[in-house]
Each structure stands twice: as C-alpha cells, then as structure tokens.
C-alpha cells in the first residue's frame, strides 16, 4: 500500500511515522517532513494521526470494561463504512500493542480516531500551509495576524465565529492577536491548539513552536495562559515555557525572546546551540538533509546569526563560523569533510 492510500489508522500504525512524530529518528523526520510537504492532500489525516499518537504516548488508563462493547460496535460501524478496500497495516506494530496492551491500545486509538473523524465532519476546517524555505502571513477574519514559519500549517473553522476564536497549529507560528472587547462582558478569548497544549490569549504577541516532541511558547507582549491536562501556567513578557510529550509539568524560563522569534525577520539566531541542533533546524526549514560528516563537531556549541533568505550565503556563513567545509549535493548538505 502506498503512503497516499494510508488512512489515519495506517499512519498511527506505521513505526517510521511514529518515530517522526516523537522526534526519535532524524532520518524519519526528514523523510516524513518532505513527504508531507509533497502530499498536502494527506495533511488532515497526518495531523489526526499526530494527535492520536500524542494521546497514546501519555499512557491513558484502560477504558472501563462496561464501555468496551458499545465502543467496539461504533468502531466496527466506522470501519465498515469505509468499504471493503480498507486494509490495516500489519508489518509495523508499536511495542504497546503487544501482549496485554493490545486491547487497550487498539480501543483507545480507534476510539480517538472515531471521535476526531466526527469532529472534522462537524466543524469544516480551512487549512493554510507555508512551504519549505518560505514563511507565509495570514490575516484571520477577526483581523488577527499569523505568520507561519516554513513547513508549518494552521487550521481554523471556515465559518469563523468571533465569539469562539480557535486555531490548530502544526509547526511554528508567530501570532498577533487582536483584542476584542464586549459590552458588559469579558473580552473575547483566542485559543491556539498546539499538540496537547492549549494557549489562551486575549490580545497579545507570542510565538508557538510544535516541531519535535515538545511545545515551546514564547511571550513577546501581553499575557497568555497555557493548559496541559490538569496543569496551567500564566506567562509574562520575556518568558517562555516548554511542555514535552509524555510530561505533565511545564518548564518556565526567562530568556532572549529574539532568539525564538528571529525567524519572522528571515534569520535564525543561535546561542550556545549544538551543531546537531542547528542542522536539525535547517533541515526542517529547507526540506533538505543537513548531514554532519565530521562527527567531532556534532556536539560543538555554536553561536551566530544565519540569514535564511539566501541558502548559498547561509552555507558560506555557516562554514566560516564553524571553520569547516559546507557543501551541497542535490538535496543534501554536508558539514565537514
């Protein structure tokens, strides 16, 4: 079966795709980021699978036995409605589908799939994406502005309801949210769904990055509230917080905001960042493999500014800062000789 024929369940069952979502395999990350970019028609199923894998990674308690039979019937009806051509992937199976975990994993995953399919049918969503190597600016119906980083996308209701402003993010985006007052009522909230974290704001400027296995929220001005499961946190300007998949608590720090938002101005600012991390960011941005041939510099810390709009100039700058060679060969860039 080709990846274009994959259902959401097939993506969930694919080990390589799971490693991409969990940022556990760099080669898988590079492959799937490029494949998703080249196959935008599959984006909705891909995003649904990402959410399901994230929820399953949290180690949900098994469903109560009395709910199993009714849920199973609903799942069977959903699969039957797909037609006789539906075939589950059997070659690549998660570790948690083994032995006693088989029942729990399948029931939770199929139940989430059933729920999300119906959610998508109930709320028609508009998807907007930014390609590799470029950013995209979006003006929302309420006049709020969203700047998408390369290889990122957002979804929001086609029939925008200003009293219920919501948006779903995959990747990284810079938000400038319009403050909307209501007579004798609280101001209208705006919610960003980022992986398993909800970011709630009224009128403010902030950055959200969901690449990899964590969500990073950086506040430029105003105030934002973060929620993950039963945990909540309020950020002040100049603060940032991260929440990794599988963790409960947020990690809050005070830092250099420009380092996290510089991409909006067409550059990446790195401070004491390992060369391996730099290569991961550049690979995600350009949709190419930045490969380190000289393994002695992999953990070397790098500080400097790289302009993103001209990749050949960026490569020359990187070579000068690392005092090594940077050479391009097709869709691969080799660091060191």
CSV table of C-alpha atoms in Angstrom, one decimal:
chain,number,residue,atom,x,y,z
A,1,UNK,CA,0.0,0.0,0.0
A,2,UNK,CA,1.4,3.4,-0.9
A,3,UNK,CA,1.5,6.2,1.7
A,4,UNK,CA,-1.0,8.2,-0.4
A,5,UNK,CA,-3.5,5.4,0.3
A,6,UNK,CA,-2.9,5.5,4.0
A,7,UNK,CA,-5.8,6.1,6.4
A,8,UNK,CA,-5.3,7.8,9.7
A,9,UNK,CA,-5.1,4.4,11.4
A,10,UNK,CA,-2.4,3.3,9.0
A,11,UNK,CA,-0.3,6.4,9.8
A,12,UNK,CA,-0.8,5.6,13.6
A,13,UNK,CA,0.4,2.0,13.0
A,14,UNK,CA,3.5,3.0,11.0
A,15,UNK,CA,6.7,2.7,13.1
A,16,UNK,CA,8.6,5.2,10.9
A,17,UNK,CA,5.8,7.7,11.1
A,18,UNK,CA,5.7,7.3,14.9
A,19,UNK,CA,9.4,7.9,15.2
A,20,UNK,CA,8.9,11.1,13.1
A,21,UNK,CA,6.1,12.4,15.4
A,22,UNK,CA,8.2,11.6,18.6
A,23,UNK,CA,11.3,13.1,17.0
A,24,UNK,CA,13.1,9.8,17.8
A,25,UNK,CA,14.7,9.2,14.4
A,26,UNK,CA,16.3,12.1,12.4
A,27,UNK,CA,16.1,10.2,9.1
A,28,UNK,CA,12.4,9.5,9.6
A,29,UNK,CA,11.8,13.2,10.5
A,30,UNK,CA,13.5,14.4,7.3
A,31,UNK,CA,11.7,11.8,5.2
A,32,UNK,CA,8.2,12.5,6.6
A,33,UNK,CA,8.6,16.3,6.6
A,34,UNK,CA,9.4,16.1,2.9
A,35,UNK,CA,6.7,13.6,2.1
A,36,UNK,CA,4.0,15.7,3.9
A,37,UNK,CA,5.2,18.8,2.0
A,38,UNK,CA,4.9,16.9,-1.3
A,39,UNK,CA,1.5,15.4,-0.4
A,40,UNK,CA,-0.7,18.3,1.0
A,41,UNK,CA,-3.9,16.3,0.3
A,42,UNK,CA,-2.9,13.9,3.1
A,43,UNK,CA,-2.3,16.7,5.7
A,44,UNK,CA,-5.6,16.3,7.5
A,45,UNK,CA,-5.0,12.5,8.1
A,46,UNK,CA,-1.4,13.2,9.1
A,47,UNK,CA,-2.4,15.8,11.7
A,48,UNK,CA,-5.1,13.5,13.1
A,49,UNK,CA,-2.6,10.7,13.4
A,50,UNK,CA,-0.2,13.0,15.2
A,51,UNK,CA,-2.8,13.9,17.8
A,52,UNK,CA,-3.7,10.2,18.3
A,53,UNK,CA,0.0,9.2,18.8
A,54,UNK,CA,0.4,12.1,21.2
A,55,UNK,CA,-2.5,11.0,23.3
A,56,UNK,CA,-1.4,7.3,23.3
A,57,UNK,CA,2.0,8.4,24.4
A,58,UNK,CA,0.6,9.8,27.6
A,59,UNK,CA,-0.3,6.3,28.9
A,60,UNK,CA,-4.0,6.7,29.2
A,61,UNK,CA,-5.7,4.3,31.7
A,62,UNK,CA,-7.5,1.4,30.1
A,63,UNK,CA,-11.2,2.0,29.3
A,64,UNK,CA,-13.7,0.7,31.7
A,65,UNK,CA,-14.9,-2.8,30.7
A,66,UNK,CA,-18.6,-1.7,30.6
A,67,UNK,CA,-17.8,0.8,27.8
A,68,UNK,CA,-15.9,-1.6,25.6
A,69,UNK,CA,-18.8,-3.3,23.8
A,70,UNK,CA,-20.6,-0.1,22.8
A,71,UNK,CA,-17.3,1.5,21.7
A,72,UNK,CA,-16.3,-1.6,19.7
A,73,UNK,CA,-19.6,-1.5,17.8
A,74,UNK,CA,-19.1,2.1,16.9
A,75,UNK,CA,-15.6,1.4,15.7
A,76,UNK,CA,-16.8,-1.6,13.6
A,77,UNK,CA,-19.5,0.5,12.0
A,78,UNK,CA,-17.0,3.2,11.2
A,79,UNK,CA,-14.6,0.8,9.5
A,80,UNK,CA,-17.4,-0.9,7.6
A,81,UNK,CA,-18.5,2.5,6.2
A,82,UNK,CA,-15.0,2.8,4.6
A,83,UNK,CA,-15.7,0.0,2.3
A,84,UNK,CA,-14.1,-3.4,1.6
A,85,UNK,CA,-10.8,-1.9,0.4
A,86,UNK,CA,-9.8,-0.9,3.9
A,87,UNK,CA,-6.7,-3.0,5.0
A,88,UNK,CA,-4.8,-2.3,8.2
A,89,UNK,CA,-1.0,-2.2,8.2
A,90,UNK,CA,0.4,-5.4,9.8
A,91,UNK,CA,4.1,-5.2,9.2
A,92,UNK,CA,4.9,-2.3,11.6
A,93,UNK,CA,3.5,-2.6,15.1
A,94,UNK,CA,4.1,-0.4,18.2
A,95,UNK,CA,5.5,-2.0,21.3
A,96,UNK,CA,2.4,-1.0,23.3
A,97,UNK,CA,0.2,-3.2,21.0
A,98,UNK,CA,1.9,-6.3,22.4
A,99,UNK,CA,0.6,-8.8,25.0
A,100,UNK,CA,-1.8,-7.3,27.5
A,101,UNK,CA,-1.5,-3.8,26.0
A,102,UNK,CA,-3.1,-4.9,22.7
A,103,UNK,CA,-6.7,-4.4,23.8
A,104,UNK,CA,-6.1,-1.0,25.5
A,105,UNK,CA,-4.0,0.5,22.6
A,106,UNK,CA,-6.4,-0.6,19.9
A,107,UNK,CA,-9.6,0.6,21.7
A,108,UNK,CA,-8.1,3.9,22.7
A,109,UNK,CA,-6.6,4.6,19.2
A,110,UNK,CA,-9.8,3.6,17.3
A,111,UNK,CA,-11.9,5.5,19.8
A,112,UNK,CA,-9.9,8.6,19.3
A,113,UNK,CA,-10.0,8.1,15.5
A,114,UNK,CA,-13.8,7.8,15.6
A,115,UNK,CA,-14.0,11.0,17.7
A,116,UNK,CA,-11.7,13.0,15.5
A,117,UNK,CA,-13.3,12.0,12.3
A,118,UNK,CA,-16.7,13.1,13.6
A,119,UNK,CA,-15.2,16.3,14.9
A,120,UNK,CA,-13.8,17.1,11.5
A,121,UNK,CA,-17.2,16.5,9.9
A,122,UNK,CA,-18.9,18.7,12.5
A,123,UNK,CA,-16.5,21.6,12.1
A,124,UNK,CA,-15.3,22.2,8.5
A,125,UNK,CA,-11.7,23.5,8.8
A,126,UNK,CA,-9.7,25.6,6.4
A,127,UNK,CA,-6.0,24.6,6.2
A,128,UNK,CA,-3.2,27.0,5.2
A,129,UNK,CA,0.4,25.9,4.9
A,130,UNK,CA,3.8,27.5,4.3
A,131,UNK,CA,6.2,25.6,2.0
A,132,UNK,CA,9.8,24.7,2.7
A,133,UNK,CA,12.2,27.7,2.6
A,134,UNK,CA,9.5,30.4,2.9
A,135,UNK,CA,7.2,32.0,5.5
A,136,UNK,CA,3.5,33.0,5.0
A,137,UNK,CA,1.5,35.7,6.6
A,138,UNK,CA,-2.3,35.1,7.2
A,139,UNK,CA,-4.9,37.7,8.2
A,140,UNK,CA,-7.7,36.0,10.1
A,141,UNK,CA,-11.3,37.1,9.9
A,142,UNK,CA,-11.0,38.9,13.2
A,143,UNK,CA,-8.0,40.9,11.9
A,144,UNK,CA,-5.5,38.9,14.0
A,145,UNK,CA,-2.3,38.1,12.1
A,146,UNK,CA,-0.5,34.7,12.0
A,147,UNK,CA,3.0,34.4,10.4
A,148,UNK,CA,3.7,30.7,9.5
A,149,UNK,CA,7.3,29.5,9.6
A,150,UNK,CA,8.5,27.2,6.8
A,151,UNK,CA,7.0,23.7,6.8
A,152,UNK,CA,4.1,24.7,9.1
A,153,UNK,CA,0.4,24.9,8.8
A,154,UNK,CA,-2.7,26.1,10.7
A,155,UNK,CA,-6.4,25.0,10.6
A,156,UNK,CA,-9.4,27.1,11.6
A,157,UNK,CA,-13.1,26.9,11.1
A,158,UNK,CA,-14.3,28.0,7.6
A,159,UNK,CA,-17.3,29.6,9.2
A,160,UNK,CA,-15.3,31.7,11.7
A,161,UNK,CA,-17.3,32.6,14.9
A,162,UNK,CA,-15.7,35.6,16.5
A,163,UNK,CA,-17.2,34.5,19.9
A,164,UNK,CA,-15.2,31.3,19.7
A,165,UNK,CA,-11.9,32.0,18.2
A,166,UNK,CA,-9.8,28.8,17.8
A,167,UNK,CA,-6.9,27.7,15.6
A,168,UNK,CA,-4.9,24.4,15.3
A,169,UNK,CA,-1.2,24.7,14.7
A,170,UNK,CA,1.3,22.2,13.2
A,171,UNK,CA,4.8,23.5,13.2
A,172,UNK,CA,5.7,27.1,14.2
A,173,UNK,CA,3.9,30.4,14.0
A,174,UNK,CA,4.1,34.0,15.3
A,175,UNK,CA,0.7,35.4,16.5
A,176,UNK,CA,-0.5,39.0,16.8
A,177,UNK,CA,-4.0,38.6,18.3
A,178,UNK,CA,-6.5,41.4,18.2
A,179,UNK,CA,-8.0,42.4,21.5
A,180,UNK,CA,-11.9,42.4,21.1
A,181,UNK,CA,-13.9,44.0,23.9
A,182,UNK,CA,-17.6,43.1,24.6
A,183,UNK,CA,-20.0,45.4,26.2
A,184,UNK,CA,-20.5,44.5,29.9
A,185,UNK,CA,-18.8,41.1,29.3
A,186,UNK,CA,-15.2,39.8,29.4
A,187,UNK,CA,-13.0,40.3,26.3
A,188,UNK,CA,-13.2,37.5,23.7
A,189,UNK,CA,-10.6,34.8,24.2
A,190,UNK,CA,-8.4,33.3,21.4
A,191,UNK,CA,-7.2,29.7,21.7
A,192,UNK,CA,-4.3,28.0,19.9
A,193,UNK,CA,-4.3,24.2,20.0
A,194,UNK,CA,-0.6,23.2,19.8
A,195,UNK,CA,0.0,19.5,20.2
A,196,UNK,CA,-1.6,18.7,23.6
A,197,UNK,CA,-1.1,22.2,24.9
A,198,UNK,CA,-3.8,24.9,24.7
A,199,UNK,CA,-2.6,28.6,24.6
A,200,UNK,CA,-5.3,31.1,25.6
A,201,UNK,CA,-5.0,34.8,25.0
A,202,UNK,CA,-7.0,38.0,24.7
A,203,UNK,CA,-4.8,40.4,22.8
A,204,UNK,CA,-1.1,39.8,22.7
A,205,UNK,CA,2.0,38.8,20.6
A,206,UNK,CA,3.6,35.4,21.1
A,207,UNK,CA,5.4,32.6,19.3
A,208,UNK,CA,4.5,28.9,19.4
A,209,UNK,CA,6.7,26.1,18.1
A,210,UNK,CA,5.4,22.5,17.9
A,211,UNK,CA,8.3,20.9,15.9
A,212,UNK,CA,9.8,17.9,17.5
A,213,UNK,CA,8.4,16.3,20.7
A,214,UNK,CA,7.6,19.4,22.6
A,215,UNK,CA,5.6,22.6,22.5
A,216,UNK,CA,7.5,25.9,23.1
A,217,UNK,CA,5.6,29.1,23.8
A,218,UNK,CA,7.4,32.4,23.9
A,219,UNK,CA,5.6,35.6,25.0
A,220,UNK,CA,6.6,38.9,23.4
A,221,UNK,CA,3.9,41.2,24.9
A,222,UNK,CA,0.6,40.9,26.8
A,223,UNK,CA,-0.3,37.7,28.7
A,224,UNK,CA,-1.0,34.1,27.8
A,225,UNK,CA,-2.4,31.2,29.7
A,226,UNK,CA,-1.1,27.7,29.0
A,227,UNK,CA,-3.0,24.5,29.8
A,228,UNK,CA,-1.9,20.9,29.5
A,229,UNK,CA,-4.1,18.2,31.1
A,230,UNK,CA,-4.7,19.4,34.7
A,231,UNK,CA,-1.7,21.8,34.6
A,232,UNK,CA,-2.0,25.5,33.9
A,233,UNK,CA,0.5,28.4,33.7
A,234,UNK,CA,0.5,32.2,33.1
A,235,UNK,CA,3.4,33.7,31.2
A,236,UNK,CA,4.7,37.2,31.5
A,237,UNK,CA,6.5,39.1,28.6
A,238,UNK,CA,10.1,37.8,28.1
A,239,UNK,CA,9.2,34.3,29.5
A,240,UNK,CA,9.0,31.1,27.6
A,241,UNK,CA,7.7,27.6,28.6
A,242,UNK,CA,8.1,24.2,27.2
A,243,UNK,CA,6.0,21.0,27.6
A,244,UNK,CA,7.3,17.7,26.2
A,245,UNK,CA,5.0,14.9,25.1
A,246,UNK,CA,4.6,12.4,27.9
A,247,UNK,CA,5.3,15.0,30.6
A,248,UNK,CA,2.8,16.8,32.8
A,249,UNK,CA,4.5,19.9,34.1
A,250,UNK,CA,5.5,23.0,32.1
A,251,UNK,CA,9.1,24.2,32.3
A,252,UNK,CA,9.2,28.0,32.5
A,253,UNK,CA,12.2,30.2,32.0
A,254,UNK,CA,13.2,33.8,31.2
A,255,UNK,CA,15.2,34.2,28.1
A,256,UNK,CA,16.1,36.2,25.0
A,257,UNK,CA,12.8,36.5,23.1
A,258,UNK,CA,14.6,37.4,19.9
A,259,UNK,CA,16.3,34.1,19.8
A,260,UNK,CA,13.0,32.3,19.4
A,261,UNK,CA,11.3,34.9,17.1
A,262,UNK,CA,14.1,35.9,14.8
A,263,UNK,CA,12.8,33.7,12.0
A,264,UNK,CA,10.0,36.2,11.5
A,265,UNK,CA,12.7,38.6,10.2
A,266,UNK,CA,14.2,36.0,8.0
A,267,UNK,CA,17.0,34.7,10.2
A,268,UNK,CA,17.9,32.2,12.9
A,269,UNK,CA,19.8,33.4,16.0
A,270,UNK,CA,21.7,30.6,17.8
A,271,UNK,CA,23.3,30.9,21.2
A,272,UNK,CA,25.3,28.0,22.6
A,273,UNK,CA,23.4,25.6,20.4
A,274,UNK,CA,25.0,22.3,19.3
A,275,UNK,CA,25.8,21.9,15.7
A,276,UNK,CA,23.5,18.9,15.6
A,277,UNK,CA,20.6,21.1,16.7
A,278,UNK,CA,21.5,23.7,14.2
A,279,UNK,CA,21.4,21.1,11.4
A,280,UNK,CA,18.0,19.8,12.6
A,281,UNK,CA,16.5,23.3,12.4
A,282,UNK,CA,18.0,24.0,8.9
A,283,UNK,CA,16.8,20.6,7.6
A,284,UNK,CA,13.3,21.3,8.8
A,285,UNK,CA,13.3,24.8,7.3
A,286,UNK,CA,14.7,24.0,3.8
A,287,UNK,CA,13.4,20.4,3.5
A,288,UNK,CA,16.9,19.1,2.9
A,289,UNK,CA,19.2,16.9,4.8
A,290,UNK,CA,22.0,18.8,6.6
A,291,UNK,CA,24.4,16.0,7.4
A,292,UNK,CA,27.4,16.2,9.7
A,293,UNK,CA,30.3,14.2,8.2
A,294,UNK,CA,32.9,15.4,10.8
A,295,UNK,CA,31.4,13.8,13.9
A,296,UNK,CA,33.9,15.6,16.1
A,297,UNK,CA,31.8,18.9,15.7
A,298,UNK,CA,28.4,17.3,16.3
A,299,UNK,CA,28.2,18.4,20.0
A,300,UNK,CA,30.3,21.6,19.5
A,301,UNK,CA,28.3,24.7,20.6
A,302,UNK,CA,27.5,27.2,18.0
A,303,UNK,CA,26.6,30.9,18.4
A,304,UNK,CA,25.8,33.2,15.5
A,305,UNK,CA,23.2,34.5,13.1
A,306,UNK,CA,22.2,32.8,9.9
A,307,UNK,CA,20.2,34.6,7.2
A,308,UNK,CA,17.6,32.3,5.8
A,309,UNK,CA,16.5,34.0,2.6
A,310,UNK,CA,19.7,33.1,0.7
A,311,UNK,CA,20.7,29.5,1.3
A,312,UNK,CA,24.1,29.7,-0.5
A,313,UNK,CA,25.1,32.7,1.6
A,314,UNK,CA,23.9,30.9,4.7
A,315,UNK,CA,26.1,27.9,3.9
A,316,UNK,CA,29.1,30.2,3.4
A,317,UNK,CA,28.4,31.9,6.8
A,318,UNK,CA,28.0,28.5,8.5
A,319,UNK,CA,31.3,27.3,7.1
A,320,UNK,CA,33.1,30.4,8.3
A,321,UNK,CA,31.6,30.2,11.8
A,322,UNK,CA,32.4,26.5,12.2
A,323,UNK,CA,35.8,26.8,10.4
A,324,UNK,CA,34.9,23.8,8.2
A,325,UNK,CA,33.5,23.0,4.8
A,326,UNK,CA,29.8,23.1,3.9
A,327,UNK,CA,29.0,21.5,0.6
A,328,UNK,CA,25.7,20.9,-1.2
A,329,UNK,CA,25.0,17.8,-3.2
A,330,UNK,CA,21.4,17.7,-4.6
A,331,UNK,CA,19.1,17.7,-1.6
A,332,UNK,CA,21.8,17.0,0.9
A,333,UNK,CA,24.2,19.4,2.5
A,334,UNK,CA,27.4,18.0,4.1
A,335,UNK,CA,29.0,19.7,7.1
A,336,UNK,CA,32.8,18.9,7.5
A,337,UNK,CA,34.9,16.8,5.3
